[in-house]
Coordinates of C-alpha atoms in Angstrom, one line a residue:
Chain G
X3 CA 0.0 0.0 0.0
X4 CA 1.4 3.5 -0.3
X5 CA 2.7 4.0 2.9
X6 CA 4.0 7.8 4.1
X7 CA 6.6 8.6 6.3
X8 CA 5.5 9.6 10.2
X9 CA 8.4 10.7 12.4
X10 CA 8.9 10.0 16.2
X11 CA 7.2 13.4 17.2
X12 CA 4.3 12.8 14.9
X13 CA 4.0 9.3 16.0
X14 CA 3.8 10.3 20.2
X15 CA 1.5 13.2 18.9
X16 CA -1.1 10.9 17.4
X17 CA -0.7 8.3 20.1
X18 CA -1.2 10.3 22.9
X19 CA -4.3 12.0 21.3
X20 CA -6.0 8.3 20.8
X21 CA -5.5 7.8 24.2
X22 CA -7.9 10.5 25.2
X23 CA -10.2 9.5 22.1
X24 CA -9.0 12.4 20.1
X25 CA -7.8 11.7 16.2
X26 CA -6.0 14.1 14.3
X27 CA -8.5 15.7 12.1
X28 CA -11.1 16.0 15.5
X29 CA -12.8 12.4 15.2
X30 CA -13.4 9.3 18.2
X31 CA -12.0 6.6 18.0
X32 CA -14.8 4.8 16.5
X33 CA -16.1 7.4 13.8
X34 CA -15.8 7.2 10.1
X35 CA -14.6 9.9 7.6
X36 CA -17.2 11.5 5.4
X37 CA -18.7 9.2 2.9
X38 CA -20.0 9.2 -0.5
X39 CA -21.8 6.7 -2.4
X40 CA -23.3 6.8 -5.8
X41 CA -24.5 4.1 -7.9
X42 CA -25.1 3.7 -11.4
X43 CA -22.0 5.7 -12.5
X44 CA -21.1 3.1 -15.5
X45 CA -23.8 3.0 -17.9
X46 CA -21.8 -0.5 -19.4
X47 CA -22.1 -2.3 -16.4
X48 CA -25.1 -4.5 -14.8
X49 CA -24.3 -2.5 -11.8
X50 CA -21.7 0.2 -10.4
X51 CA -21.0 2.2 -8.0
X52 CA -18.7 5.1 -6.4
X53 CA -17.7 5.2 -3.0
X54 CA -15.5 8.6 -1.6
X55 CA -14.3 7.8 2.5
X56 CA -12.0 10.7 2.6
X57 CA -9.4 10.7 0.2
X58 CA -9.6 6.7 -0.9
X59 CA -12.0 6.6 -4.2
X60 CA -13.1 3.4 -5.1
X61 CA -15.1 2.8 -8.0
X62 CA -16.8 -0.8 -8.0
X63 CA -18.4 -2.5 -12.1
X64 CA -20.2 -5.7 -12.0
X65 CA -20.5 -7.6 -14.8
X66 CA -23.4 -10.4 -15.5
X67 CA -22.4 -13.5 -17.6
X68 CA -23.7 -17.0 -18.5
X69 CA -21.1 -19.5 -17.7
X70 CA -20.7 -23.0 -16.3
X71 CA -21.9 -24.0 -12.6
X72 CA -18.8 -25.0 -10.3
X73 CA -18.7 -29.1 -10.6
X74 CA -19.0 -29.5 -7.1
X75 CA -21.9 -26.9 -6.7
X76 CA -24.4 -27.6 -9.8
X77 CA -27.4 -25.7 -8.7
X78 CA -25.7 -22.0 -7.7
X79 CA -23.6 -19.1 -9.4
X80 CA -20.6 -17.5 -8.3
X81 CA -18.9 -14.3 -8.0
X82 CA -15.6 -13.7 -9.6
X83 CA -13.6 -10.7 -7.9
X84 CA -10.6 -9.0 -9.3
X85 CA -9.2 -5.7 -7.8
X86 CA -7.2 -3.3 -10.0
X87 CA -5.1 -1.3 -8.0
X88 CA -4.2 1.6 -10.8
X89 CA -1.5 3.4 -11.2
X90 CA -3.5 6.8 -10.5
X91 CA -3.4 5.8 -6.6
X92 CA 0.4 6.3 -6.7
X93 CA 2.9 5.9 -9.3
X94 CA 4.5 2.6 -7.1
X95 CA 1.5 0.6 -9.0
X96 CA 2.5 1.3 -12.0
X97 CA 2.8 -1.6 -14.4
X98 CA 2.5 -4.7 -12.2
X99 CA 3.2 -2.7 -9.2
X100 CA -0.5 -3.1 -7.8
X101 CA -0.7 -6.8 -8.5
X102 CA 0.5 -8.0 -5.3
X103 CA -2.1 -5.8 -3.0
X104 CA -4.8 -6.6 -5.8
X105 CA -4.2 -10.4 -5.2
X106 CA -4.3 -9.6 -1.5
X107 CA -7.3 -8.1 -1.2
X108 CA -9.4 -10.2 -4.0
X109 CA -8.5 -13.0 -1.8
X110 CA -9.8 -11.6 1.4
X111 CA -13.4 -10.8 -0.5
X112 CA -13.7 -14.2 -1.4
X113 CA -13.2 -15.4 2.0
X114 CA -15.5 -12.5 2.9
X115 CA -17.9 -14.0 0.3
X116 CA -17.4 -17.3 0.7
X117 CA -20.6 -18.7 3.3
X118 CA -24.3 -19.5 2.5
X119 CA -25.5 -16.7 4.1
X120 CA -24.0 -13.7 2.3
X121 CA -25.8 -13.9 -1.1
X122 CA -28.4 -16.4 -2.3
X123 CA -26.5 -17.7 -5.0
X124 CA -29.1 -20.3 -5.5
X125 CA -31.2 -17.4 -7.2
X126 CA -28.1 -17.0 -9.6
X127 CA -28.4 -20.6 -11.5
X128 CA -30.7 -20.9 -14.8
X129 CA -30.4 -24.6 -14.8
X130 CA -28.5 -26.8 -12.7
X131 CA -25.6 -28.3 -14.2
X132 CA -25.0 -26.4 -17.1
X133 CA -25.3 -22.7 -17.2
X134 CA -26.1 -20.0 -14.1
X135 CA -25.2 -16.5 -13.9
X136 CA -21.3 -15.7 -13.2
X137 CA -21.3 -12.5 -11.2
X138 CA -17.7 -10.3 -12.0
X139 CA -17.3 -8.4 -9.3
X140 CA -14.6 -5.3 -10.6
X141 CA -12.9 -3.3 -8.6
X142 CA -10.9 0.0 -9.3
X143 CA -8.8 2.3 -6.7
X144 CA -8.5 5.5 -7.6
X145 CA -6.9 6.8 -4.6
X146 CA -5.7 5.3 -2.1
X147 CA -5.9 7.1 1.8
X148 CA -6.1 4.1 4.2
X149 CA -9.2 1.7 4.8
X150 CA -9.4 0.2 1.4
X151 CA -11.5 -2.8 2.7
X152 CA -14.1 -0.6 4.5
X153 CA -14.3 1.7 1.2
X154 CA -14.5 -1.6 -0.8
X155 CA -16.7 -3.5 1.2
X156 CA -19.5 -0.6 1.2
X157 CA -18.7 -0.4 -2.8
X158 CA -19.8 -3.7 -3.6
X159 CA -22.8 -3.9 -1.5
X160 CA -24.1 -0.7 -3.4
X161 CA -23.0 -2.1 -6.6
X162 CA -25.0 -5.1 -6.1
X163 CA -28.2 -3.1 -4.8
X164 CA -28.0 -1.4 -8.0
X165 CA -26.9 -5.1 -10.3
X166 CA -30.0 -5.3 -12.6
X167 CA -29.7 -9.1 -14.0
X168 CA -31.7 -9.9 -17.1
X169 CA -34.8 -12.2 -17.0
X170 CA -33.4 -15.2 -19.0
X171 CA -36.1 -17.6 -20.8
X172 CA -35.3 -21.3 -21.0
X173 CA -36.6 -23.0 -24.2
X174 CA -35.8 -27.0 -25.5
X175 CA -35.1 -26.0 -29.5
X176 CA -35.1 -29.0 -32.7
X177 CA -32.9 -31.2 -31.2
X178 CA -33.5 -31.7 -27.5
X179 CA -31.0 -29.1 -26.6
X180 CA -31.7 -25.8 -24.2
X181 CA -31.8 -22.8 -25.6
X182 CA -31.8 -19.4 -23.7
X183 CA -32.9 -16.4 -24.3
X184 CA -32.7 -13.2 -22.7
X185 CA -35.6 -10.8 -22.0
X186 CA -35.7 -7.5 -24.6
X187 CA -37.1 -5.6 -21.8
X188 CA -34.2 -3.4 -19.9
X189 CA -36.9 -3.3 -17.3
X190 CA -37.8 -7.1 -16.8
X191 CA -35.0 -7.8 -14.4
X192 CA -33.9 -9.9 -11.4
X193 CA -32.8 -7.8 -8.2
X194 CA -29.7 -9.5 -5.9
X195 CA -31.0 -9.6 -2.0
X196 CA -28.2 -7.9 -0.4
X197 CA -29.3 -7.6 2.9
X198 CA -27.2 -10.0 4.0
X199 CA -23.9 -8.9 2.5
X200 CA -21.6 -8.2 5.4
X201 CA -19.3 -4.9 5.7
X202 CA -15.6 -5.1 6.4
X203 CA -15.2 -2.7 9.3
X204 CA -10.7 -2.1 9.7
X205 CA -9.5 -1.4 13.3
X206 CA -6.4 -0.6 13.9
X207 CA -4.6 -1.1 16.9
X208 CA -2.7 2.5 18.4
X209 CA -1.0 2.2 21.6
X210 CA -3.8 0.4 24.3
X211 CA -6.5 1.6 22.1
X212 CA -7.9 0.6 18.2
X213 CA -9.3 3.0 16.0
X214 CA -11.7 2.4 12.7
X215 CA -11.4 4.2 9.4
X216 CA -7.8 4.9 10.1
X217 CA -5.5 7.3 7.6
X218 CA -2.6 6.5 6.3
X219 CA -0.9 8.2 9.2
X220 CA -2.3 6.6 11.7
X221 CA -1.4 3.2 10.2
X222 CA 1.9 3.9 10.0
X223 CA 2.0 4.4 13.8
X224 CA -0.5 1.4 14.4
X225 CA 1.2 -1.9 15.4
X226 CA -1.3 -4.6 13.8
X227 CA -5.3 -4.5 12.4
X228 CA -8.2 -6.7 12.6
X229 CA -10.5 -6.7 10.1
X230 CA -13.9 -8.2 10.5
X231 CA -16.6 -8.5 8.1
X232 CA -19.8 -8.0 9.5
X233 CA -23.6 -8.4 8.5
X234 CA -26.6 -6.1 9.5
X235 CA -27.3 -9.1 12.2
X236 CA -24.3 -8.5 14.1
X237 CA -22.7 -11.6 12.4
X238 CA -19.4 -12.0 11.9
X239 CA -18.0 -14.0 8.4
X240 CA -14.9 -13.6 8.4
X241 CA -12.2 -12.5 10.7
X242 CA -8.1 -12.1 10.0
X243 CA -5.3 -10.1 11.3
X244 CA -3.1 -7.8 9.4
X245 CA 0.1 -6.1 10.2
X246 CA 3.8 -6.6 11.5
X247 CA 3.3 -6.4 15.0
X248 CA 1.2 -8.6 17.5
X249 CA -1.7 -8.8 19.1
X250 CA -2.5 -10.4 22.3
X251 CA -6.2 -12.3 23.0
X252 CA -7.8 -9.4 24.8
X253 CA -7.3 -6.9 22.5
X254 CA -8.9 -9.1 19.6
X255 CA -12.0 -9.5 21.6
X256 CA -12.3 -6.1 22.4
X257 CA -11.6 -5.1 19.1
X258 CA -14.1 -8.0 17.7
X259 CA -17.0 -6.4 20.1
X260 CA -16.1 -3.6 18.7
X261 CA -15.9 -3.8 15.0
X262 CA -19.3 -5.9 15.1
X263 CA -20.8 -2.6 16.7
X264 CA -19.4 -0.7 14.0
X265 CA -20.0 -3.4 11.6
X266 CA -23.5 -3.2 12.4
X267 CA -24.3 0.7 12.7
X268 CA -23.2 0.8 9.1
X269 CA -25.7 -0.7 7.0
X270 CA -29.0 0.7 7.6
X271 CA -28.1 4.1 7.0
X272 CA -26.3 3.2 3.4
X273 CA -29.5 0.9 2.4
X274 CA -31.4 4.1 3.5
X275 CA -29.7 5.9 1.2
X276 CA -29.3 3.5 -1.3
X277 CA -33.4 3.1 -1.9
X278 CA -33.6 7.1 -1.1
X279 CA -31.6 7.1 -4.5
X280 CA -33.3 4.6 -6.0
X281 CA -36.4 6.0 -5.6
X282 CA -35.7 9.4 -7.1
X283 CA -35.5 7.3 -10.5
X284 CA -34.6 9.1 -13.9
X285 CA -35.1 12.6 -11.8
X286 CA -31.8 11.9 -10.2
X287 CA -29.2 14.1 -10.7
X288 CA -25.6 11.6 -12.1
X289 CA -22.7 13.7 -10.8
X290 CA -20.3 11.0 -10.7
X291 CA -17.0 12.4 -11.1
X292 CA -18.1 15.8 -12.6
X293 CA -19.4 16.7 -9.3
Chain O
X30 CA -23.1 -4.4 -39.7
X31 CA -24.9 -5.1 -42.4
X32 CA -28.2 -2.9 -42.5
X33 CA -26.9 -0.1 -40.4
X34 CA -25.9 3.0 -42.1
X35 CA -23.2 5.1 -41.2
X36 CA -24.6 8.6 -43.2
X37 CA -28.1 8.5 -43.8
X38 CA -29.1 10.0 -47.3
X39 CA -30.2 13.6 -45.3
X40 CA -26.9 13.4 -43.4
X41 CA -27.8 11.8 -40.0
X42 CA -25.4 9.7 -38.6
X43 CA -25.8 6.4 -36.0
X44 CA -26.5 8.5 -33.2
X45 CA -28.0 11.7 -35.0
X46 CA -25.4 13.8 -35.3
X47 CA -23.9 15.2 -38.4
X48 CA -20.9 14.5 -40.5
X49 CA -18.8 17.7 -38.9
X50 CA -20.6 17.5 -35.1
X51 CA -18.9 16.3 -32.2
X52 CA -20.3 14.4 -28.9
X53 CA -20.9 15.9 -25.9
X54 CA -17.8 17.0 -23.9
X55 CA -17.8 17.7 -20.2
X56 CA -14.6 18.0 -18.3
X57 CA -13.6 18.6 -14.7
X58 CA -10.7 19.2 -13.5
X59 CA -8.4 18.3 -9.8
X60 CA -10.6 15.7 -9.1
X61 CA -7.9 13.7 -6.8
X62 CA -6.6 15.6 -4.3
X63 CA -3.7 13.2 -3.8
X64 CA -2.1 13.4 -7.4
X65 CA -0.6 16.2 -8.6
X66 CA -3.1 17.1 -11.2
X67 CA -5.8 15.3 -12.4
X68 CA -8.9 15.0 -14.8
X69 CA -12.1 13.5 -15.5
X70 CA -13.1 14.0 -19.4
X71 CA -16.5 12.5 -21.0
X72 CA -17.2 12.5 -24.5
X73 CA -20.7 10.7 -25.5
X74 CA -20.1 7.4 -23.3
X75 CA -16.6 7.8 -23.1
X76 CA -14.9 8.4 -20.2
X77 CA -11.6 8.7 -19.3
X78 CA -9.5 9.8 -15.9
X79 CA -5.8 11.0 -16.4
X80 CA -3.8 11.6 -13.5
X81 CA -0.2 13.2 -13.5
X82 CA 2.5 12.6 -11.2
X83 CA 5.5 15.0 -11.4
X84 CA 8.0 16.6 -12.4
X85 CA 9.4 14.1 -9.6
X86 CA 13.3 12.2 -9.1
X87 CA 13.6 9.6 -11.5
X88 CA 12.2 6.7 -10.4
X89 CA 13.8 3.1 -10.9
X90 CA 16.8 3.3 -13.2
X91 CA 19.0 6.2 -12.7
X92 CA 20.4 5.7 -16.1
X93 CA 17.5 6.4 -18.0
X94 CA 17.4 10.2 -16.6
X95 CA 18.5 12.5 -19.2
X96 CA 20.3 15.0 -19.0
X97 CA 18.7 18.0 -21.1
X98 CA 15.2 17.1 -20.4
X99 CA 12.4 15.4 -18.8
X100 CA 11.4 11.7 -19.1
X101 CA 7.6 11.4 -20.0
X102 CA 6.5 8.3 -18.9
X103 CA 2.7 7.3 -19.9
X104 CA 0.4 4.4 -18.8
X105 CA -2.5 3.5 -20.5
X106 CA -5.2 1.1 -19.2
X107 CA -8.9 0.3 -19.6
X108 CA -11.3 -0.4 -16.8
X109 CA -12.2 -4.3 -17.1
X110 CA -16.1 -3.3 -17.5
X111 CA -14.7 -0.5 -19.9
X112 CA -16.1 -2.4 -22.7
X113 CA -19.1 -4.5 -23.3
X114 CA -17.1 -7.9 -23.0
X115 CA -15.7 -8.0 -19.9
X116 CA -11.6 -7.3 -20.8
X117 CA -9.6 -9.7 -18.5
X118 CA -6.6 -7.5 -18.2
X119 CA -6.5 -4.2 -18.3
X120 CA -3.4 -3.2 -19.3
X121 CA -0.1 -4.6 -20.5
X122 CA -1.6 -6.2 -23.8
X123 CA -0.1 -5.1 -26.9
X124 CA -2.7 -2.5 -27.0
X125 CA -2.5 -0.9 -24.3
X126 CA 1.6 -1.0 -24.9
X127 CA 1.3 1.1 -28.3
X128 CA -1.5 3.3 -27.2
X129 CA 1.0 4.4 -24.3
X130 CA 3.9 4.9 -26.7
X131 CA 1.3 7.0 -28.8
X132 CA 0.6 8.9 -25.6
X133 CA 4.8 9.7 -24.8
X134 CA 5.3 10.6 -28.2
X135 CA 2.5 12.9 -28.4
X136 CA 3.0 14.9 -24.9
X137 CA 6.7 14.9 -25.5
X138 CA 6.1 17.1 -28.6
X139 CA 3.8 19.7 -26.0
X140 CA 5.6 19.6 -23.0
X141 CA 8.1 21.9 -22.0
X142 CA 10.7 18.9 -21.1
X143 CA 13.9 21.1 -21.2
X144 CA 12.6 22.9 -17.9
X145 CA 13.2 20.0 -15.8
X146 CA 16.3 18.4 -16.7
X147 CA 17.1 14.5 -14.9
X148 CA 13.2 14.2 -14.0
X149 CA 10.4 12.5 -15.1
X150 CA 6.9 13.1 -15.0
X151 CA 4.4 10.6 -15.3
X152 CA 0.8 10.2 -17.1
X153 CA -1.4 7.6 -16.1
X154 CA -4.5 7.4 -18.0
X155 CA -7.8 5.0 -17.3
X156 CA -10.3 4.2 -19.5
X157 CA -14.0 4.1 -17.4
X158 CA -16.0 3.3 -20.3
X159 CA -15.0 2.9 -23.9
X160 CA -17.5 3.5 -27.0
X161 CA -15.1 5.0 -29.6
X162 CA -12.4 7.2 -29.9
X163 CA -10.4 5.9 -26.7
X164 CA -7.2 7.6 -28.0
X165 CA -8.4 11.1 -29.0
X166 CA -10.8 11.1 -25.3
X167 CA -7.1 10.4 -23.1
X168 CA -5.0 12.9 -25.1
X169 CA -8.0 15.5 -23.7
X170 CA -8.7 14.3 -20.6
X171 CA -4.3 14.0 -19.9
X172 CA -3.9 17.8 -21.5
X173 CA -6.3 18.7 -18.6
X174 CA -4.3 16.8 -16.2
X175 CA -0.8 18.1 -17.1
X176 CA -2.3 21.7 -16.8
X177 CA -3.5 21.1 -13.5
X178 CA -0.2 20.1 -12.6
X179 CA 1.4 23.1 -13.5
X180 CA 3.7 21.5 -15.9
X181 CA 4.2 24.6 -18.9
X182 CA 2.9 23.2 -22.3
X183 CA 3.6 25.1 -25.7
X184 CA -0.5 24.6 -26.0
X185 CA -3.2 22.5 -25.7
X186 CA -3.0 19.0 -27.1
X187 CA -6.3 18.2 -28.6
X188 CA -7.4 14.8 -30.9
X189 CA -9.9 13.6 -32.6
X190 CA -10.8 10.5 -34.7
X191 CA -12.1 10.9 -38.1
X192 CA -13.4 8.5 -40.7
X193 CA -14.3 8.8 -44.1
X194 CA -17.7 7.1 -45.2
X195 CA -19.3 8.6 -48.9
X196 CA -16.9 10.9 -49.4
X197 CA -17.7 12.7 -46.4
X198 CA -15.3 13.1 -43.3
X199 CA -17.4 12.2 -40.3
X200 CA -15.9 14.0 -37.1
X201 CA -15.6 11.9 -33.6
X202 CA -16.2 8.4 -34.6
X203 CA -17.9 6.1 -32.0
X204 CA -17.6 2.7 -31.1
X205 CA -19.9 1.5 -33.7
X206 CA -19.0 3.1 -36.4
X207 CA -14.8 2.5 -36.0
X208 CA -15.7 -1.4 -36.0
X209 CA -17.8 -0.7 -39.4
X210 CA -15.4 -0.8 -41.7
X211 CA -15.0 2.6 -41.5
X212 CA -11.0 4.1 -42.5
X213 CA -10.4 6.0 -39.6
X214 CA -7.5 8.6 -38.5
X215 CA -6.2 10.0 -35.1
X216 CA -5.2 13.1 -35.2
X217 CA -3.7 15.0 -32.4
X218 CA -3.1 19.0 -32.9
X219 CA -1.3 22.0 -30.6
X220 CA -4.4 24.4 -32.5
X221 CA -2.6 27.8 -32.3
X222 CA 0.1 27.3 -34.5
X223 CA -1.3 24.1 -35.9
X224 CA 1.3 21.7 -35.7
X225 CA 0.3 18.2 -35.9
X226 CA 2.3 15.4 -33.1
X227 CA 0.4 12.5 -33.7
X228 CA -1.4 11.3 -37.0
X229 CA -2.2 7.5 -37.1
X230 CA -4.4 5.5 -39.6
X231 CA -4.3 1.8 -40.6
X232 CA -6.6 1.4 -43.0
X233 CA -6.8 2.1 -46.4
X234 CA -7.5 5.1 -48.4
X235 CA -7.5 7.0 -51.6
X236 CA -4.6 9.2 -51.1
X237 CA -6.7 12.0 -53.0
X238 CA -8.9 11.9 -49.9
X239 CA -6.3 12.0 -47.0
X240 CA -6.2 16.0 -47.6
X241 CA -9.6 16.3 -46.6
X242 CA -9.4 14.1 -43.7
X243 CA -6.5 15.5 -42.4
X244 CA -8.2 19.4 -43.0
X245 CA -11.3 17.7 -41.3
X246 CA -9.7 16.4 -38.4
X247 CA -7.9 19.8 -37.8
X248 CA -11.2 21.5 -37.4
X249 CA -12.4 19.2 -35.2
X250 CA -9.7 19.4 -32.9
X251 CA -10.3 23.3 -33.1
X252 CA -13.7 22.6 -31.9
X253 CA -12.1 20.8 -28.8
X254 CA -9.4 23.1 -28.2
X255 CA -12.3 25.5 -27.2
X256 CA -14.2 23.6 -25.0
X257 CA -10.7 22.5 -22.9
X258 CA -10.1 26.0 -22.9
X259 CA -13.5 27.3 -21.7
X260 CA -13.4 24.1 -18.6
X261 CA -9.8 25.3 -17.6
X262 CA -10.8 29.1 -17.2
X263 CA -14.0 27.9 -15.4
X264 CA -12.0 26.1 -13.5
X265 CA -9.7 29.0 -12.5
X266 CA -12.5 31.3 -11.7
X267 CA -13.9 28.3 -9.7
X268 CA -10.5 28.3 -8.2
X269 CA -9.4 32.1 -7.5
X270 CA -13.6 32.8 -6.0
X271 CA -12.9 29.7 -3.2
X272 CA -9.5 31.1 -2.6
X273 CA -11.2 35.1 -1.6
X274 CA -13.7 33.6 0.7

């Protein structure tokens, strides 16, 4: 990740102010930086959407396709993710600069991803065994300011609130064979549930205390992180620590309470707002980036 | 396509336009605060972002530095749901390689490289959606980019795609009507004195006609020229009215 240089002075400065709950730039410990999310800023996509936490831009494109079932799961789609850490974040991920943190976090969404619970993929398959609906999942950092998995996390569940999957039509042609056909309509589509999609909430561990949403300056004074995905339940998919440092058991509970507080404070306001801009239609106002 | 035509008989084309209009273009301009100067250019459906980096310390190999001048280093890449199949990677396919070389070659012949001796400065272009043009829609959206970084330019670096369909030049091709068999040229013009730094065409044509095109595509890029200019000075006055308050 690109990574800035704190010294000592700067370091004691930000450590001493988490300890009486005060952040550089005025927050709590446990509050986020101001947010933005738009959908529907790709018109090519079956779903998209912009997310702004801060200075870390991520834009999110999902992509519909008829493909093959997994062999060992017949009667459900998938989701494919791929993260393209661009060179515009910082000129470090130019060329293949970005692959190795792209790798990194594409594998953490599919463990993110990877339960019954999180999306009913069994609403993704047209007919078992042969062909179901492959969900790409792409993501794109624009700039990158700390918390990429929170910024990421809230990306994709907007994108798929906004996915619109075509109605497909199954018909047996001449010879026995399935034939499918997809519905003219741009209106007669399928919706993905995503109320169950979990949220990946970072905290950072400063000093005694941990911190969510942290900048890039107050990673680079944190010892270790714990992310923790989390669904509007309060349940917890998928856990993992990050970082050089060490953490011992009690901070990982704490932490754990409190990232599943977090976790779960997030998502009804952004499905709020996600219907609140669904419902303003064709009136709504697309600013994406010329805003 | 068969059944699709390019330039109706009343002069319509595909998507209602005439033969010398251009699309839509909308601009903006710092829209990272992190790079050093950045744009955000739509024309029709494309989009493109361009983000500059520099003049900075050569990065990586010392010995490429040179000694007179500034190394111009340009990335081009495409957003995997850029285009309407799903591109696996998106960049570092031969494409992508030649369109950046197109990109050096053409901002080395506009920026002022011989101010910043032993540096480089770096262009990184991404493609958000791609319906035609994906060349002449980066070499706007970048020239916005470097001029937000402060980097000097002799002048504005416009480009346009033309094509030539019934003896008529059509101005600002899109997607659909590059793929129609349709001979098509990049141009990319500095518009106050004219000069041309990058003209590119593979396909064939009457060399009678290339005049035409070439005076065709020059007026286009005119027609650019003034709209970059009108988004950078709105952008200063945006600028100089939030710095007062």
């Amino acid at each position: 990740m690109a990574t800035v240089q704190v010294s000592e002075a700067e370091k004691v400065y930000i450590l001493h102010g988490i300890r009486d709950d005060l952040r550089v730039d005025g927050r709590g410990c446990e509050d986020y930086r101001h947010m933005e999310v738009e959908t529907d800023v790709v018109s090519n996509t079956d779903g998209s959407a912009k997310v702004t936490l801060g200075h870390t831009a991520v834009l999110v494109g999902i992509k519909a396709e008829i493909g093959k079932p997994r062999p060992l799961i017949p009667n459900e789609g998938y989701l494919e993710f791929f993260v393209d850490c661009s060179a515009n974040a910082t000129p470090e991920f130019e060329g293949r600069g970005g692959e190795e943190l792209g790798t990194e976090l594409s594998n953490i969404l599919y463990k993110v991803f990877n339960n019954e619970h999180s999306l009913d993929l069994r609403s993704l398959c047209i007919s078992p065994g042969e062909h179901c609906w492959v969900l790409y999942v792409d993501v794109l950092l624009l700039q990158c300011d700390g918390n990429l998995y929170d910024a990421i996390s809230i990306a994709i569940k907007a994108a798929l609130f906004n996915t619109k999957i075509p109605r497909v039509h199954i018909s047996s042609d001449d010879e026995g064979g399935k034939e499918i056909e997809l519905s003219d309509d741009p209106y007669d589509c399928m919706r993905v549930d995503v109320e169950n999609v979990p949220c990946i909430v970072t905290l950072c561990k400063i000093g005694h205390r941990h911190v969510v949403d942290a900048t890039l300056q107050e990673k680079a004074c944190s010892v270790a992180s714990l992310i923790i995905s989390v669904t509007h339940k309060g349940v917890i998919t998928c856990t993992r620590k990050v970082g050089r440092g060490s953490l011992d058991p009690e901070s990982i509970c704490e932490m754990t309470e409190a990232g599943r507080r977090v976790g779960k404070a997030l998502h009804s306001p952004l499905i709020k707002l996600l219907q609140q801009e669904e419902s303003l239609g064709k009136k709504r106002q697309k600013v994406g980036f010329l805003g | 396509m068969a059944g699709l035509e390019l330039l109706t008989d009343q002069g319509y084309r595909l998507d209602g336009r005439k033969a010398t209009e251009l699309r839509k273009v909308q601009a903006r301009m710092g829209v990272f605060a992190q790079a050093d100067g950045s744009a955000y250019l739509e024309q029709g459906n494309t989009k493109a972002l361009a983000v500059v980096y520099g003049p900075h310390e050569m990065r990586g190999s010392r010995s490429r530095a040179l000694h007179d001048r500034a190394v111009i280093n340009c990335q081009y890449s495409m957003a995997t749901f850029s285009t309407a199949e799903r591109k696996r990677r998106p960049h570092g396919d031969r494409k992508s390689t030649e369109m950046s070389l197109h990109l050096k070659q053409t901002f080395e012949a506009a920026v002022m490289t011989q101010l910043f001796p032993r540096s480089q400065i770096d262009i990184y272009v991404k493609i958000l959606q791609s319906d035609g043009g994906n060349y002449s829609v980066c070499v706007n959206a970048a020239t916005l980019a470097v001029i937000d970084a402060g980097i000097p330019m002799r002048d504005y670096v416009c480009a346009c795609t033309v094509g030539f369909v019934d003896e008529t030049p059509l101005a600002d091709l899109c997607h659909a009507e590059e793929g129609g068999g349709v001979s098509s040229l990049a141009l990319a013009l500095l518009p106050r004195g004219g000069q041309i730094a990058l003209v590119q065409m593979d396909a064939r044509l009457h060399q009678d006609h290339l005049e035409t095109l070439i005076e065709a595509a020059m007026t286009a890029c005119k027609g650019v020229s003034k709209v970059l200019d009108g988004v950078v000075r709105q952008h200063l006055h945006e600028a100089s009215v939030h710095s007062r308050e």
